[in-house]
Amino acid sequence: MFAKLAFTAILGLASVPAFAACDVTIEGNDSMQFNTKSIVVDKTCKEFTINLKHTGKLPKAAMGHNVVISKKSDESAVATDGMKAGLDNNYVKAGDERVIAHTDVVGGGESTSVTFDVSKLAAGEDYAFFCSFPGHWSIMTGKIELGS
Ligand SMILES: [Cu+2]
């Protein structure tokens, strides 16, 4: 019993997940890039957390980044509507039901995160994660899918 607890404590300290990782950290920089193009969400996760870290120095008004998740087929329209919504709304249209999850917009040196129910993702559907800051989504985009 003691050995098992100690072992668990060591694993915890080392941040080694005992099961599937139900989170991912994405970095965005001052060159308008994410450091990943693909995220697979393990289907055993109930919730999944996206951590966004802006590793640059520019303020969010100039080089802000967020992470928005939608179906790939909705990406363009969600980004266009988000652009009109403005920075005060994190470049996401209020109440946009096509948006599965989104973070706030952050500037250089800042971090944020969002957690969503994995049940919102369907197997076999193409989803995109992207930054909806004006002009960013065509480059800052990647694929997110439910793992099999
Ligand atoms: Cu961006």
mmCIF file of C-alpha atoms and ligand atoms in Angstrom:
data_model
loop_
_atom_site.group_PDB
_atom_site.id
_atom_site.type_symbol
_atom_site.label_atom_id
_atom_site.label_comp_id
_atom_site.label_asym_id
_atom_site.label_seq_id
_atom_site.Cartn_x
_atom_site.Cartn_y
_atom_site.Cartn_z
ATOM 1 C CA MET A 1 0.000 0.000 0.000
ATOM 2 C CA PHE A 2 2.709 2.435 1.036
ATOM 3 C CA ALA A 3 4.826 1.444 -1.932
ATOM 4 C CA LYS A 4 1.951 2.054 -4.299
ATOM 5 C CA LEU A 5 1.251 5.494 -2.835
ATOM 6 C CA ALA A 6 4.920 6.422 -2.994
ATOM 7 C CA PHE A 7 5.093 5.293 -6.588
ATOM 8 C CA THR A 8 2.060 7.395 -7.481
ATOM 9 C CA ALA A 9 3.611 10.390 -5.745
ATOM 10 C CA ILE A 10 6.821 10.001 -7.734
ATOM 11 C CA LEU A 11 4.870 9.778 -10.972
ATOM 12 C CA GLY A 12 2.983 12.900 -9.980
ATOM 13 C CA LEU A 13 6.160 14.821 -9.269
ATOM 14 C CA ALA A 14 7.640 13.799 -12.590
ATOM 15 C CA SER A 15 4.411 14.796 -14.369
ATOM 16 C CA VAL A 16 4.238 11.439 -16.083
ATOM 17 C CA PRO A 17 0.625 10.686 -16.942
ATOM 18 C CA ALA A 18 -0.526 7.282 -15.815
ATOM 19 C CA PHE A 19 -3.142 7.257 -18.568
ATOM 20 C CA ALA A 20 -3.705 9.090 -21.816
ATOM 21 C CA ALA A 21 -2.722 12.741 -21.739
ATOM 22 C CA CYS A 22 -5.922 14.752 -21.877
ATOM 23 C CA ASP A 23 -4.227 18.042 -22.550
ATOM 24 C CA VAL A 24 -1.823 19.583 -24.994
ATOM 25 C CA THR A 25 0.264 22.738 -24.983
ATOM 26 C CA ILE A 26 0.455 24.782 -28.157
ATOM 27 C CA GLU A 27 2.970 27.564 -28.556
ATOM 28 C CA GLY A 28 2.382 30.608 -30.737
ATOM 29 C CA ASN A 29 5.134 33.082 -31.587
ATOM 30 C CA ASP A 30 5.824 36.512 -33.052
ATOM 31 C CA SER A 31 6.246 34.950 -36.512
ATOM 32 C CA MET A 32 2.556 34.050 -36.651
ATOM 33 C CA GLN A 33 3.142 30.332 -36.180
ATOM 34 C CA PHE A 34 1.922 27.537 -33.971
ATOM 35 C CA ASN A 35 4.478 24.871 -33.080
ATOM 36 C CA THR A 36 2.130 22.017 -33.955
ATOM 37 C CA LYS A 37 -0.022 21.092 -36.934
ATOM 38 C CA SER A 38 -1.834 18.078 -35.562
ATOM 39 C CA ILE A 39 -3.561 17.118 -32.319
ATOM 40 C CA VAL A 40 -5.120 13.748 -31.599
ATOM 41 C CA VAL A 41 -7.577 13.684 -28.705
ATOM 42 C CA ASP A 42 -7.608 10.312 -26.971
ATOM 43 C CA LYS A 43 -11.161 8.999 -26.965
ATOM 44 C CA THR A 44 -10.787 7.790 -23.378
ATOM 45 C CA CYS A 45 -10.567 11.434 -22.243
ATOM 46 C CA LYS A 46 -13.798 12.914 -20.878
ATOM 47 C CA GLU A 47 -12.452 16.426 -21.108
ATOM 48 C CA PHE A 48 -9.537 17.825 -23.063
ATOM 49 C CA THR A 49 -7.541 20.933 -22.249
ATOM 50 C CA ILE A 50 -5.715 23.126 -24.733
ATOM 51 C CA ASN A 51 -2.989 25.244 -23.168
ATOM 52 C CA LEU A 52 -1.813 28.140 -25.295
ATOM 53 C CA LYS A 53 1.529 29.780 -24.610
ATOM 54 C CA HIS A 54 2.562 32.883 -26.542
ATOM 55 C CA THR A 55 6.356 32.676 -26.627
ATOM 56 C CA GLY A 56 6.808 36.006 -28.381
ATOM 57 C CA LYS A 57 7.089 39.575 -27.132
ATOM 58 C CA LEU A 58 4.558 41.498 -29.210
ATOM 59 C CA PRO A 59 1.358 42.803 -27.564
ATOM 60 C CA LYS A 60 -1.944 41.126 -28.310
ATOM 61 C CA ALA A 61 -3.217 44.080 -30.349
ATOM 62 C CA ALA A 62 -0.379 43.514 -32.832
ATOM 63 C CA MET A 63 0.308 39.761 -32.690
ATOM 64 C CA GLY A 64 -2.404 38.271 -30.503
ATOM 65 C CA HIS A 65 -3.136 34.567 -30.669
ATOM 66 C CA ASN A 66 -5.984 32.362 -29.576
ATOM 67 C CA VAL A 67 -7.018 28.798 -30.306
ATOM 68 C CA VAL A 68 -10.452 28.182 -31.807
ATOM 69 C CA ILE A 69 -11.789 24.712 -32.598
ATOM 70 C CA SER A 70 -14.490 24.056 -35.171
ATOM 71 C CA LYS A 71 -15.265 21.609 -37.918
ATOM 72 C CA LYS A 72 -12.761 22.095 -40.726
ATOM 73 C CA SER A 73 -15.677 22.974 -43.004
ATOM 74 C CA ASP A 74 -16.700 25.834 -40.662
ATOM 75 C CA GLU A 75 -13.204 27.229 -40.148
ATOM 76 C CA SER A 76 -13.308 29.921 -42.816
ATOM 77 C CA ALA A 77 -16.735 31.280 -41.838
ATOM 78 C CA VAL A 78 -15.959 31.177 -38.100
ATOM 79 C CA ALA A 79 -12.709 33.079 -38.697
ATOM 80 C CA THR A 80 -14.417 35.677 -40.901
ATOM 81 C CA ASP A 81 -17.182 36.288 -38.358
ATOM 82 C CA GLY A 82 -14.586 36.302 -35.580
ATOM 83 C CA MET A 83 -12.597 39.022 -37.293
ATOM 84 C CA LYS A 84 -15.685 41.266 -37.271
ATOM 85 C CA ALA A 85 -16.296 40.513 -33.579
ATOM 86 C CA GLY A 86 -13.043 42.243 -32.652
ATOM 87 C CA LEU A 87 -10.416 41.843 -29.972
ATOM 88 C CA ASP A 88 -12.882 42.652 -27.177
ATOM 89 C CA ASN A 89 -14.660 39.412 -28.090
ATOM 90 C CA ASN A 90 -11.425 37.461 -28.600
ATOM 91 C CA TYR A 91 -12.173 37.433 -32.332
ATOM 92 C CA VAL A 92 -15.023 34.971 -31.841
ATOM 93 C CA LYS A 93 -18.622 35.859 -32.668
ATOM 94 C CA ALA A 94 -20.724 35.802 -29.489
ATOM 95 C CA GLY A 95 -22.740 32.593 -29.207
ATOM 96 C CA ASP A 96 -21.236 31.050 -32.335
ATOM 97 C CA GLU A 97 -22.521 27.469 -32.177
ATOM 98 C CA ARG A 98 -19.993 26.307 -34.766
ATOM 99 C CA VAL A 99 -17.265 26.962 -32.205
ATOM 100 C CA ILE A 100 -16.529 23.841 -30.161
ATOM 101 C CA ALA A 101 -14.091 25.635 -27.874
ATOM 102 C CA HIS A 102 -11.884 28.707 -27.857
ATOM 103 C CA THR A 103 -9.351 30.426 -25.666
ATOM 104 C CA ASP A 104 -8.965 34.123 -25.026
ATOM 105 C CA VAL A 105 -6.510 36.087 -27.143
ATOM 106 C CA VAL A 106 -3.106 36.431 -25.492
ATOM 107 C CA GLY A 107 -0.054 38.532 -26.274
ATOM 108 C CA GLY A 108 3.657 37.840 -25.918
ATOM 109 C CA GLY A 109 4.667 36.165 -22.671
ATOM 110 C CA GLU A 110 1.096 35.279 -21.749
ATOM 111 C CA SER A 111 -0.654 31.925 -21.444
ATOM 112 C CA THR A 112 -4.244 30.776 -21.363
ATOM 113 C CA SER A 113 -6.205 27.560 -21.634
ATOM 114 C CA VAL A 114 -9.598 26.120 -22.408
ATOM 115 C CA THR A 115 -11.188 22.795 -21.465
ATOM 116 C CA PHE A 116 -13.999 21.181 -23.422
ATOM 117 C CA ASP A 117 -16.065 18.003 -23.381
ATOM 118 C CA VAL A 118 -14.594 15.384 -25.685
ATOM 119 C CA SER A 119 -18.165 14.266 -26.451
ATOM 120 C CA LYS A 120 -18.361 17.331 -28.714
ATOM 121 C CA LEU A 121 -15.971 15.614 -31.136
ATOM 122 C CA ALA A 122 -17.215 12.883 -33.465
ATOM 123 C CA ALA A 123 -14.987 10.114 -34.794
ATOM 124 C CA GLY A 124 -14.122 10.495 -38.465
ATOM 125 C CA GLU A 125 -14.984 14.219 -38.578
ATOM 126 C CA ASP A 126 -12.319 16.705 -39.642
ATOM 127 C CA TYR A 127 -11.815 19.466 -37.108
ATOM 128 C CA ALA A 128 -9.473 22.426 -37.220
ATOM 129 C CA PHE A 129 -7.749 24.372 -34.482
ATOM 130 C CA PHE A 130 -6.757 27.843 -35.559
ATOM 131 C CA CYS A 131 -6.012 31.391 -34.459
ATOM 132 C CA SER A 132 -8.852 33.742 -35.384
ATOM 133 C CA PHE A 133 -6.785 36.918 -35.044
ATOM 134 C CA PRO A 134 -7.294 38.764 -38.364
ATOM 135 C CA GLY A 135 -5.026 37.369 -41.044
ATOM 136 C CA HIS A 136 -3.683 34.512 -38.938
ATOM 137 C CA TRP A 137 -6.016 31.596 -39.555
ATOM 138 C CA SER A 138 -4.750 30.710 -43.018
ATOM 139 C CA ILE A 139 -1.287 30.025 -41.536
ATOM 140 C CA MET A 140 -1.981 29.313 -37.870
ATOM 141 C CA THR A 141 -4.125 26.281 -38.465
ATOM 142 C CA GLY A 142 -3.891 22.584 -37.836
ATOM 143 C CA LYS A 143 -5.898 19.424 -37.639
ATOM 144 C CA ILE A 144 -7.527 18.102 -34.477
ATOM 145 C CA GLU A 145 -9.288 14.766 -34.415
ATOM 146 C CA LEU A 146 -10.663 12.159 -32.108
ATOM 147 C CA GLY A 147 -8.277 9.230 -31.854
ATOM 148 C CA SER A 148 -9.493 5.758 -32.656
HETATM 149 CU CU CU B 1 -2.570 34.487 -34.070
#
